[in-house]
Amino acid sequence: MYICGVGRTKFGKLELELPEIMTEAVTKALIDAKLRLKDIDAIFISNNLAGLNQGQLHLNSLLATILKIDIPIFRLESTCASGGATFYNSLFSLSKFKNILVLGVEKMTGLASDLLSTNIGTTSDLNLDQEQGFIFPVGAAMIIERYEKRFGNVMDDLALISLKNHENGNLNEYAHFYGKEVTLEKIKGSRTIVGKLRLYDCSPVSDGAVALVVSKQKRDRRSIKIQACEMATGPISLSLNPRTSMPAVKTACKRALSSAGMKILDMDLIEIHDGYTIIELITMEDLGLCKPGQAGKLIREGKTKLNGKIPINTDGGLKANGHPIGATGLAQIYEIVTQLRGEAGKRQVNAKTGLAHNIGGMVGSCVVSIFKRD
Amino acid sequence: MPYKCNKCKKQWMHKIGKCIFCDGELHEIIPENLEVMHCIEVNIPSKQHPEVPYYVLQVKDKSGNIYFRKSKTQKKPGEKWA
Ligand SMILES: [Zn+2]
């Protein structure tokens, strides 16, 4: 199985509605794959919040209406892991189809902040979390507290993660924060959201879409091989996991590496789901890049920067590239494909293999995918 | 909550009827001696919780079960939560 075409919109506050955002990404992916719509056998849509944010469900039929097609179209939701989970599910269809399209889309701006916060909160447990006032930034702040209790001060390391991702995002013209200078002083001086969690430890509210054309056979030299894609699930509430590590991440990663017949240190670049900077840090440990408590050292040594041994979030990550929930997991794949093709311009790293880590909740769903240039 | 199976002692945080492993009856445990582990101040209003600030506590019962609890006042780790 190969990714033969990729397309995306800019991420950020877009003056576009869902139909326009979806159409732009689909059109670009088809052009990139040198295919036409009639060559696509089925479409899989990843979306989290359109039902709540826009009052629009049945996106599969909406897309069929826009594209004037009647092929099978499906929509899947798994909160912030919607992209990864949709990609994972789509691959099974290649036993029947030749070329499929995977589309991730989200429109998040333009809502009152309390309504958006409520809508995002619906992806946590109704009784255990929502009724008790738990929101995801609280979870990130709690993980920071737990981590510091176990391993000592981590805030300076988190600021370095944020800085790295903003530096990378400034080399990605599609990124939410492209063209915006963010310094270490600005990050450290940003207002606290909850607990020790600062504004610049959080990913932004973004609109955007990404589309991928996935084919059963390699089409040309720009086709990138899907070496493995595996998923694991876990508890919906952080209250059910009092640790500084996420079992679903470890399991999904182990499954993906086993399926690919590779080791984590074989990876030349990694996309980590840094919804909060602390998640990038603990995920480095859960993926096995280092022992628990040691991720900060790798960050301080610059090992995860563009010129480091294992570049992480070369597109800016969720922090700077942006986080339009349904599109996020596919944006990570877009970046890895772009890097493995050698088409990443100023942020290009030397890479033959790449891994994407996409999570939902803390952590209720995790998809780990591995790609290879062959 | 939580709900514990009378026969195999497995436990759930959600009301699910009978035990899915042994068909045993589940009985609800009323959490006792809750102790505060973390206390986080929240200043982000939502439709369900429009009044800020409020506090989200992570509390532990005597069996080690962990829960989130909303509080109008700040608490310190180690404090009891009724
Ligand atoms: Zn039982």
XYZ file of N, CA, C and O and ligand atoms in Angstrom, chain B residues 4-10 12 18-26, ligand 1:
69
model
N -18.671 -2.951 41.741
C -17.785 -4.118 41.883
C -18.587 -5.413 41.787
O -19.695 -5.505 42.329
N -18.018 -6.417 41.109
C -18.682 -7.709 40.951
C -18.591 -8.495 42.255
O -17.495 -8.652 42.812
N -19.746 -9.012 42.739
C -19.775 -9.788 43.985
C -18.975 -11.072 43.869
O -18.428 -11.552 44.852
N -18.904 -11.638 42.642
C -18.243 -12.936 42.477
C -16.753 -12.796 42.135
O -15.895 -13.259 42.863
N -16.437 -12.138 41.017
C -15.030 -12.117 40.568
C -14.284 -10.854 41.008
O -13.076 -10.741 40.779
N -14.988 -9.905 41.623
C -14.387 -8.699 42.226
C -13.868 -7.678 41.204
O -13.193 -6.722 41.577
N -14.123 -7.919 39.912
C -13.727 -6.900 38.925
C -14.578 -5.646 39.125
O -15.683 -5.716 39.670
N -15.900 -1.570 37.761
C -16.163 -0.623 36.671
C -16.483 0.751 37.220
O -17.033 0.869 38.317
N -24.891 -6.286 34.746
C -24.196 -7.422 35.363
C -22.738 -7.498 34.911
O -22.352 -6.880 33.918
N -21.953 -8.301 35.628
C -20.535 -8.501 35.272
C -20.444 -9.164 33.892
O -21.101 -10.183 33.642
N -19.622 -8.596 33.029
C -19.507 -9.131 31.661
C -18.630 -10.381 31.616
O -18.590 -11.081 30.607
N -17.924 -10.671 32.716
C -17.032 -11.838 32.733
C -17.694 -13.068 33.369
O -17.520 -14.180 32.899
N -18.454 -12.867 34.481
C -19.002 -14.038 35.190
C -20.500 -13.915 35.436
O -21.078 -14.768 36.125
N -21.114 -12.874 34.896
C -22.556 -12.662 35.044
C -22.959 -12.385 36.497
O -24.126 -12.477 36.863
N -21.961 -12.079 37.341
C -22.245 -11.785 38.751
C -22.943 -10.444 38.919
O -22.897 -9.590 38.027
N -23.594 -10.274 40.064
C -24.253 -8.995 40.366
C -23.195 -7.951 40.704
O -22.179 -8.262 41.329
N -23.451 -6.727 40.297
C -22.535 -5.638 40.647
C -23.141 -4.826 41.786
O -24.342 -4.584 41.815
Zn -17.600 -11.012 37.753
